[in-house]
CSV table of C-alpha atoms in Angstrom, one decimal:
chain,number,residue,atom,x,y,z
A,1,UNK,CA,95.6,-87.5,38.3
A,2,UNK,CA,95.2,-83.7,37.9
A,3,UNK,CA,97.1,-83.8,34.7
A,4,UNK,CA,94.7,-86.4,33.3
A,5,UNK,CA,91.7,-84.4,34.4
A,6,UNK,CA,93.0,-81.3,32.7
A,7,UNK,CA,93.6,-83.2,29.5
A,8,UNK,CA,90.1,-84.6,29.6
A,9,UNK,CA,88.6,-81.1,30.0
A,10,UNK,CA,90.6,-79.8,27.0
A,11,UNK,CA,89.4,-82.8,24.9
A,12,UNK,CA,85.8,-82.2,25.8
A,13,UNK,CA,86.1,-78.5,24.9
A,14,UNK,CA,87.7,-79.3,21.6
A,15,UNK,CA,85.0,-81.9,20.9
A,16,UNK,CA,82.3,-79.3,21.7
A,17,UNK,CA,83.7,-76.7,19.4
A,18,UNK,CA,84.0,-79.3,16.6
A,19,UNK,CA,80.3,-80.2,17.0
A,20,UNK,CA,79.3,-76.5,16.9
A,21,UNK,CA,81.2,-76.0,13.7
A,22,UNK,CA,79.7,-79.1,12.1
A,23,UNK,CA,76.2,-78.0,13.2
A,24,UNK,CA,76.7,-74.6,11.6
A,25,UNK,CA,78.0,-76.1,8.3
A,26,UNK,CA,75.0,-78.4,8.3
A,27,UNK,CA,72.6,-75.5,8.7
A,28,UNK,CA,74.2,-73.5,5.9
A,29,UNK,CA,74.1,-76.6,3.7
A,30,UNK,CA,70.4,-77.0,4.4
A,31,UNK,CA,69.8,-73.4,3.4
A,32,UNK,CA,71.7,-73.7,0.2
A,33,UNK,CA,70.0,-76.9,-0.6
A,34,UNK,CA,66.6,-75.3,0.2
A,35,UNK,CA,67.4,-72.4,-2.2
A,36,UNK,CA,68.4,-74.8,-5.0
A,37,UNK,CA,65.3,-76.9,-4.5
A,38,UNK,CA,63.1,-73.8,-4.5
A,39,UNK,CA,64.6,-72.7,-7.8
A,40,UNK,CA,63.9,-76.2,-9.2
A,41,UNK,CA,60.3,-76.1,-8.1
A,42,UNK,CA,60.7,-78.0,-4.8
A,43,UNK,CA,58.2,-77.4,-2.0
A,44,UNK,CA,61.0,-76.4,0.4
A,45,UNK,CA,60.8,-72.8,1.5
A,46,UNK,CA,63.4,-70.4,0.0
A,47,UNK,CA,64.9,-67.4,1.7
A,48,UNK,CA,62.9,-64.2,0.9
A,49,UNK,CA,64.6,-62.3,-2.0
A,50,UNK,CA,65.1,-58.5,-1.9
A,51,UNK,CA,63.2,-56.9,-4.9
A,52,UNK,CA,64.2,-53.6,-6.5
A,53,UNK,CA,61.8,-50.7,-6.0
A,54,UNK,CA,59.0,-50.6,-8.6
A,55,UNK,CA,60.2,-47.3,-10.1
A,56,UNK,CA,63.7,-48.7,-10.6
A,57,UNK,CA,62.4,-52.0,-12.1
A,58,UNK,CA,60.2,-50.2,-14.7
A,59,UNK,CA,62.1,-49.7,-17.9
A,60,UNK,CA,61.0,-46.8,-20.1
A,61,UNK,CA,60.5,-47.4,-23.8
A,62,UNK,CA,62.5,-45.0,-25.9
A,63,UNK,CA,60.5,-43.3,-28.7
A,64,UNK,CA,61.1,-40.3,-31.0
A,65,UNK,CA,58.6,-37.6,-32.0
A,66,UNK,CA,59.6,-35.6,-35.1
A,67,UNK,CA,57.9,-32.2,-35.2
A,68,UNK,CA,56.6,-30.5,-38.3
A,69,UNK,CA,58.7,-27.4,-37.8
A,70,UNK,CA,61.4,-26.0,-35.5
A,71,UNK,CA,60.9,-25.9,-31.7
A,72,UNK,CA,58.3,-23.3,-30.7
A,73,UNK,CA,55.1,-22.9,-28.7
A,74,UNK,CA,53.2,-24.4,-31.6
A,75,UNK,CA,54.2,-27.7,-30.0
A,76,UNK,CA,53.9,-26.7,-26.4
A,77,UNK,CA,51.6,-29.6,-25.5
A,78,UNK,CA,54.3,-32.2,-26.3
A,79,UNK,CA,56.8,-30.3,-24.2
A,80,UNK,CA,54.3,-30.2,-21.3
A,81,UNK,CA,53.9,-34.0,-21.6
A,82,UNK,CA,57.6,-34.3,-21.0
A,83,UNK,CA,57.9,-31.7,-18.3
A,84,UNK,CA,54.9,-32.9,-16.3
A,85,UNK,CA,55.9,-36.6,-16.5
A,86,UNK,CA,52.9,-37.8,-18.5
A,87,UNK,CA,55.1,-39.7,-21.0
A,88,UNK,CA,57.1,-41.2,-18.1
A,89,UNK,CA,53.9,-42.3,-16.4
A,90,UNK,CA,52.9,-44.0,-19.6
A,91,UNK,CA,56.2,-45.9,-19.6
A,92,UNK,CA,57.9,-43.8,-22.3
A,93,UNK,CA,61.1,-41.9,-22.7
A,94,UNK,CA,60.3,-39.4,-25.5
A,95,UNK,CA,62.8,-37.5,-27.5
A,96,UNK,CA,61.3,-34.5,-29.4
A,97,UNK,CA,63.2,-33.5,-32.5
A,98,UNK,CA,62.6,-30.5,-34.7
A,99,UNK,CA,61.4,-30.8,-38.3
A,100,UNK,CA,61.6,-28.7,-41.4
A,101,UNK,CA,62.6,-29.1,-45.0
A,102,UNK,CA,65.8,-30.9,-44.0
A,103,UNK,CA,64.0,-33.3,-41.7
A,104,UNK,CA,60.5,-33.9,-43.2
A,105,UNK,CA,58.5,-35.8,-40.6
A,106,UNK,CA,56.7,-38.2,-42.9
A,107,UNK,CA,59.9,-39.5,-44.4
A,108,UNK,CA,61.6,-39.7,-41.1
A,109,UNK,CA,58.9,-41.7,-39.5
A,110,UNK,CA,58.2,-43.8,-42.6
A,111,UNK,CA,61.8,-44.9,-42.6
A,112,UNK,CA,61.2,-46.8,-39.3
A,113,UNK,CA,63.9,-45.0,-37.4
A,114,UNK,CA,61.4,-42.7,-35.6
A,115,UNK,CA,58.0,-43.7,-34.2
A,116,UNK,CA,55.7,-40.6,-34.3
A,117,UNK,CA,55.5,-37.3,-36.2
A,118,UNK,CA,53.5,-34.1,-36.7
A,119,UNK,CA,52.6,-32.9,-40.2
A,120,UNK,CA,49.8,-31.3,-42.1
A,121,UNK,CA,46.8,-33.5,-42.7
A,122,UNK,CA,47.1,-33.1,-46.5
A,123,UNK,CA,50.6,-34.7,-46.3
A,124,UNK,CA,49.0,-37.9,-44.8
A,125,UNK,CA,46.8,-38.3,-47.9
A,126,UNK,CA,49.6,-37.5,-50.3
A,127,UNK,CA,51.9,-40.0,-48.6
A,128,UNK,CA,49.2,-42.6,-48.8
A,129,UNK,CA,48.8,-42.1,-52.5
A,130,UNK,CA,52.6,-42.7,-52.9
A,131,UNK,CA,52.3,-46.0,-51.0
A,132,UNK,CA,53.7,-44.7,-47.7
A,133,UNK,CA,51.5,-46.3,-45.0
A,134,UNK,CA,51.2,-43.5,-42.4
A,135,UNK,CA,48.0,-42.9,-40.4
A,136,UNK,CA,46.8,-39.9,-38.4
A,137,UNK,CA,46.1,-40.7,-34.8
A,138,UNK,CA,45.1,-37.2,-33.5
A,139,UNK,CA,44.8,-33.6,-34.9
A,140,UNK,CA,46.2,-30.8,-32.8
A,141,UNK,CA,44.8,-27.7,-34.5
A,142,UNK,CA,41.3,-28.6,-35.4
A,143,UNK,CA,40.8,-25.1,-36.7
A,144,UNK,CA,43.7,-24.3,-39.1
A,145,UNK,CA,46.0,-21.5,-37.9
A,146,UNK,CA,46.8,-20.7,-41.6
A,147,UNK,CA,45.6,-17.4,-42.9
A,148,UNK,CA,46.4,-14.8,-45.6
A,149,UNK,CA,47.3,-11.4,-44.2
A,150,UNK,CA,48.2,-8.0,-45.4
A,151,UNK,CA,49.5,-4.7,-43.9
A,152,UNK,CA,46.5,-2.5,-42.9
A,153,UNK,CA,47.5,0.3,-45.3
A,154,UNK,CA,47.3,-2.0,-48.3
A,155,UNK,CA,43.5,-2.0,-48.1
A,156,UNK,CA,43.4,-5.7,-48.9
A,157,UNK,CA,40.8,-7.3,-46.7
A,158,UNK,CA,39.5,-10.3,-48.7
A,159,UNK,CA,40.6,-12.7,-51.5
A,160,UNK,CA,38.7,-10.7,-54.1
A,161,UNK,CA,41.0,-7.7,-53.4
A,162,UNK,CA,44.0,-9.8,-54.7
A,163,UNK,CA,43.0,-9.3,-58.3
A,164,UNK,CA,45.8,-7.4,-60.0
A,165,UNK,CA,48.0,-7.6,-56.9
A,166,UNK,CA,51.1,-9.6,-56.1
A,167,UNK,CA,50.7,-12.3,-53.5
A,168,UNK,CA,53.4,-14.4,-51.8
A,169,UNK,CA,52.9,-18.2,-52.1
A,170,UNK,CA,54.7,-21.0,-50.2
A,171,UNK,CA,54.8,-23.8,-52.8
A,172,UNK,CA,54.5,-27.5,-52.2
A,173,UNK,CA,52.6,-27.9,-48.9
A,174,UNK,CA,49.5,-27.2,-46.8
A,175,UNK,CA,50.0,-23.5,-47.3
A,176,UNK,CA,49.8,-23.7,-51.1
A,177,UNK,CA,46.8,-26.0,-51.0
A,178,UNK,CA,44.8,-23.7,-48.6
A,179,UNK,CA,45.7,-20.6,-50.6
A,180,UNK,CA,44.5,-22.1,-53.9
A,181,UNK,CA,41.4,-23.5,-52.3
A,182,UNK,CA,40.5,-20.0,-50.9
A,183,UNK,CA,41.0,-18.4,-54.3
A,184,UNK,CA,38.9,-21.1,-56.0
A,185,UNK,CA,36.1,-20.8,-53.4
A,186,UNK,CA,36.1,-17.0,-53.8
A,187,UNK,CA,35.5,-17.4,-57.5
A,188,UNK,CA,38.6,-15.5,-58.4
A,189,UNK,CA,40.5,-16.3,-61.6
A,190,UNK,CA,43.9,-17.5,-60.2
A,191,UNK,CA,45.6,-16.0,-63.3
A,192,UNK,CA,44.4,-12.6,-62.3
A,193,UNK,CA,46.7,-12.8,-59.2
A,194,UNK,CA,50.4,-12.3,-59.6
A,195,UNK,CA,52.2,-14.9,-57.6
A,196,UNK,CA,55.6,-14.7,-56.0
A,197,UNK,CA,57.2,-17.8,-54.5
A,198,UNK,CA,58.4,-17.0,-51.0
A,199,UNK,CA,60.0,-18.7,-48.1
A,200,UNK,CA,60.1,-17.4,-44.5
A,201,UNK,CA,61.8,-14.0,-44.6
A,202,UNK,CA,59.0,-11.4,-44.1
A,203,UNK,CA,60.9,-8.6,-45.9
A,204,UNK,CA,59.0,-8.7,-49.1
A,205,UNK,CA,55.8,-8.0,-47.2
A,206,UNK,CA,57.2,-5.3,-45.0
A,207,UNK,CA,58.8,-3.6,-48.0
A,208,UNK,CA,55.7,-3.7,-50.1
A,209,UNK,CA,57.1,-6.0,-52.7
A,210,UNK,CA,54.1,-8.3,-52.1
A,211,UNK,CA,50.7,-7.3,-50.8
A,212,UNK,CA,49.6,-10.4,-49.1
A,213,UNK,CA,51.4,-13.1,-47.1
A,214,UNK,CA,50.6,-16.7,-46.3
A,215,UNK,CA,51.3,-17.6,-42.7
A,216,UNK,CA,50.1,-18.8,-39.3
A,217,UNK,CA,47.9,-16.5,-37.2
A,218,UNK,CA,49.8,-17.9,-34.2
A,219,UNK,CA,53.3,-17.0,-35.6
A,220,UNK,CA,53.9,-14.8,-38.6
A,221,UNK,CA,50.9,-12.5,-38.0
A,222,UNK,CA,52.1,-12.0,-34.4
A,223,UNK,CA,55.7,-11.4,-35.6
A,224,UNK,CA,54.5,-8.5,-37.8
A,225,UNK,CA,52.3,-7.1,-35.1
A,226,UNK,CA,55.1,-7.2,-32.6
A,227,UNK,CA,57.1,-5.0,-35.0
A,228,UNK,CA,54.4,-2.4,-34.7
A,229,UNK,CA,52.3,-3.0,-37.8
A,230,UNK,CA,48.6,-3.4,-38.0
A,231,UNK,CA,47.3,-6.2,-40.3
A,232,UNK,CA,44.2,-7.4,-42.1
A,233,UNK,CA,43.6,-11.1,-41.7
A,234,UNK,CA,41.8,-13.3,-44.3
A,235,UNK,CA,40.7,-16.6,-42.8
A,236,UNK,CA,40.1,-19.8,-44.8
A,237,UNK,CA,36.9,-20.3,-42.7
A,238,UNK,CA,35.5,-17.1,-44.4
A,239,UNK,CA,35.4,-19.2,-47.6
A,240,UNK,CA,34.1,-22.5,-46.1
A,241,UNK,CA,37.6,-24.0,-45.8
A,242,UNK,CA,39.1,-25.6,-42.7
A,243,UNK,CA,41.9,-28.1,-43.4
A,244,UNK,CA,43.4,-29.8,-40.3
A,245,UNK,CA,46.9,-28.4,-39.8
A,246,UNK,CA,49.2,-30.0,-37.3
A,247,UNK,CA,48.3,-33.7,-37.2
A,248,UNK,CA,49.9,-36.4,-35.0
A,249,UNK,CA,50.7,-39.6,-37.0
A,250,UNK,CA,52.5,-42.9,-36.9
A,251,UNK,CA,53.0,-45.9,-39.3
A,252,UNK,CA,50.4,-48.5,-39.9
A,253,UNK,CA,53.1,-51.1,-39.0
A,254,UNK,CA,53.5,-49.7,-35.5
A,255,UNK,CA,49.7,-49.6,-35.0
A,256,UNK,CA,49.5,-53.3,-35.9
A,257,UNK,CA,52.6,-54.4,-34.0
A,258,UNK,CA,52.3,-52.4,-30.8
A,259,UNK,CA,48.9,-50.7,-30.4
A,260,UNK,CA,49.5,-50.3,-26.7
A,261,UNK,CA,52.5,-48.1,-27.3
A,262,UNK,CA,50.5,-46.0,-29.8
A,263,UNK,CA,47.7,-45.6,-27.3
A,264,UNK,CA,50.0,-44.7,-24.4
A,265,UNK,CA,51.8,-42.1,-26.5
A,266,UNK,CA,48.7,-40.6,-27.9
A,267,UNK,CA,46.9,-40.2,-24.6
A,268,UNK,CA,50.0,-38.9,-22.8
A,269,UNK,CA,50.4,-36.3,-25.6
A,270,UNK,CA,46.8,-35.2,-25.2
A,271,UNK,CA,47.3,-34.9,-21.4
A,272,UNK,CA,50.2,-32.6,-22.2
A,273,UNK,CA,48.0,-30.5,-24.5
A,274,UNK,CA,45.3,-30.3,-21.9
A,275,UNK,CA,47.9,-29.0,-19.4
A,276,UNK,CA,49.1,-26.5,-21.9
A,277,UNK,CA,45.6,-25.2,-22.4
A,278,UNK,CA,45.2,-24.7,-18.7
A,279,UNK,CA,48.7,-23.2,-18.2
A,280,UNK,CA,49.5,-21.4,-21.5
A,281,UNK,CA,52.2,-19.2,-20.2
A,282,UNK,CA,54.0,-22.0,-18.3
A,283,UNK,CA,53.7,-24.3,-21.4
A,284,UNK,CA,55.1,-21.6,-23.7
A,285,UNK,CA,58.1,-21.3,-21.4
A,286,UNK,CA,58.8,-25.0,-21.7
A,287,UNK,CA,59.8,-24.5,-25.4
A,288,UNK,CA,62.7,-22.2,-24.4
A,289,UNK,CA,64.5,-25.3,-23.1
A,290,UNK,CA,64.5,-26.8,-26.6
A,291,UNK,CA,65.8,-23.8,-28.5
A,292,UNK,CA,68.0,-20.9,-27.4
A,293,UNK,CA,66.7,-18.4,-30.0
A,294,UNK,CA,63.2,-18.1,-28.7
A,295,UNK,CA,61.7,-15.0,-27.0
A,296,UNK,CA,59.3,-15.6,-24.2
A,297,UNK,CA,56.9,-12.8,-25.1
A,298,UNK,CA,56.4,-14.2,-28.6
A,299,UNK,CA,56.1,-17.8,-27.4
A,300,UNK,CA,53.4,-16.8,-24.8
A,301,UNK,CA,51.5,-14.8,-27.5
A,302,UNK,CA,51.7,-17.8,-29.8
A,303,UNK,CA,50.4,-20.2,-27.1
A,304,UNK,CA,47.5,-17.9,-26.2
A,305,UNK,CA,46.5,-17.5,-29.8
A,306,UNK,CA,46.5,-21.3,-30.2
A,307,UNK,CA,44.0,-22.0,-27.5
A,308,UNK,CA,40.8,-21.4,-29.5
A,309,UNK,CA,42.2,-23.2,-32.5
A,310,UNK,CA,42.6,-26.4,-30.5
A,311,UNK,CA,38.8,-26.2,-29.7
A,312,UNK,CA,39.1,-27.3,-26.0
A,313,UNK,CA,35.3,-27.3,-25.7
A,314,UNK,CA,35.1,-30.2,-28.2
A,315,UNK,CA,36.3,-33.2,-26.1
A,316,UNK,CA,38.2,-35.4,-26.4
A,317,UNK,CA,41.1,-33.2,-27.5
A,318,UNK,CA,42.5,-34.2,-30.9
A,319,UNK,CA,39.4,-36.1,-32.1
A,320,UNK,CA,39.0,-36.0,-35.9
A,321,UNK,CA,35.9,-35.8,-38.0
A,322,UNK,CA,35.5,-38.0,-41.1
A,323,UNK,CA,33.7,-35.2,-43.0
A,324,UNK,CA,36.7,-32.9,-42.5
A,325,UNK,CA,39.0,-35.5,-44.0
A,326,UNK,CA,36.6,-36.1,-46.9
A,327,UNK,CA,36.4,-32.4,-47.6
A,328,UNK,CA,40.2,-32.1,-47.6
A,329,UNK,CA,40.5,-35.1,-50.0
A,330,UNK,CA,38.0,-33.6,-52.4
A,331,UNK,CA,39.9,-30.3,-52.4
A,332,UNK,CA,43.2,-32.0,-53.0
A,333,UNK,CA,41.7,-33.9,-55.9
A,334,UNK,CA,39.8,-30.9,-57.3
A,335,UNK,CA,43.0,-28.8,-57.4
A,336,UNK,CA,45.1,-31.7,-58.9
A,337,UNK,CA,47.3,-32.4,-55.8
A,338,UNK,CA,45.8,-35.8,-55.4
A,339,UNK,CA,45.0,-38.2,-58.2
A,340,UNK,CA,43.4,-41.1,-56.4
A,341,UNK,CA,41.0,-41.1,-53.5
A,342,UNK,CA,42.3,-42.8,-50.4
A,343,UNK,CA,40.5,-45.1,-48.0
A,344,UNK,CA,39.5,-43.1,-44.9
A,345,UNK,CA,39.7,-46.1,-42.5
A,346,UNK,CA,43.5,-46.2,-43.3
A,347,UNK,CA,44.0,-42.5,-43.4
A,348,UNK,CA,43.0,-41.7,-39.8
A,349,UNK,CA,41.7,-43.3,-36.6
A,350,UNK,CA,40.3,-41.9,-33.3
A,351,UNK,CA,40.7,-45.3,-31.5
A,352,UNK,CA,43.7,-44.3,-29.5
A,353,UNK,CA,42.1,-41.2,-28.0
A,354,UNK,CA,39.4,-42.9,-26.0
């Protein structure tokens, strides 16, 4: 009798364990079924899913900005937009690449391999005439930093003093256009000035080989002063000339296909420039991370000299004026650089600044 009782107890225990296992399997099966039904639109409740943090889920869009020239404080606002996270906040991962004669920004952006560029405003008009559909979306230096300058001892203080003198001329760009417009506005016969094509080495000026030099008041003028020389500066504005210099642009195709991207990039860039204006020394230092041959003192001087040329009192930063573009176009046509007038609505737009 005892043996039978023990056997019965073991049987009951085994049966209980089996029921528990079957019950658990049934529950798991219901959960799996519930999950499948939820994914198929069933009203059955699914298990809550674990979502990735928002910052991890947000994928940044990769874009390239091609500068007009080599890395320096002339482009500090763009560096600030990277360093302060303004581009990232706009959903962008921005790579800033240097420009120059080997990497002309208009051609690089027009090719479609890069999205944004910086160039002289005149180059936008000239590209348009050649059928290259690029459009200005902001101007950085609303007062041109371009000037003519001479060593103090030369006695040359105005364009009229260049008659019978040798002047350095940078051919083929905004510098040549501005120089010729200044000469024309001054009423000076261009043939009365002896021109010498120059590049970037300041030696001809310092040695007296030429008497006047074309350059940026935020760069070459500072470089000569930092060497201990006093200079005379001749501004285009003294002759009623102010051509937009560094201008941010993109392609018409990108404006049409992704206006939100263009707006986000433009506004983040202007936030960077606003930061640079408020913190010029810090912004100048950002550029040192992009090139190892820069000197902090020169970069700080460059940034401080840039502030009034950006005209921070004229908000929003970067806004362009139709009259300035019309004047530039008239000068290009009058001097023979441009043969056919371009449609201003295609040349520039302020729509992404506001």
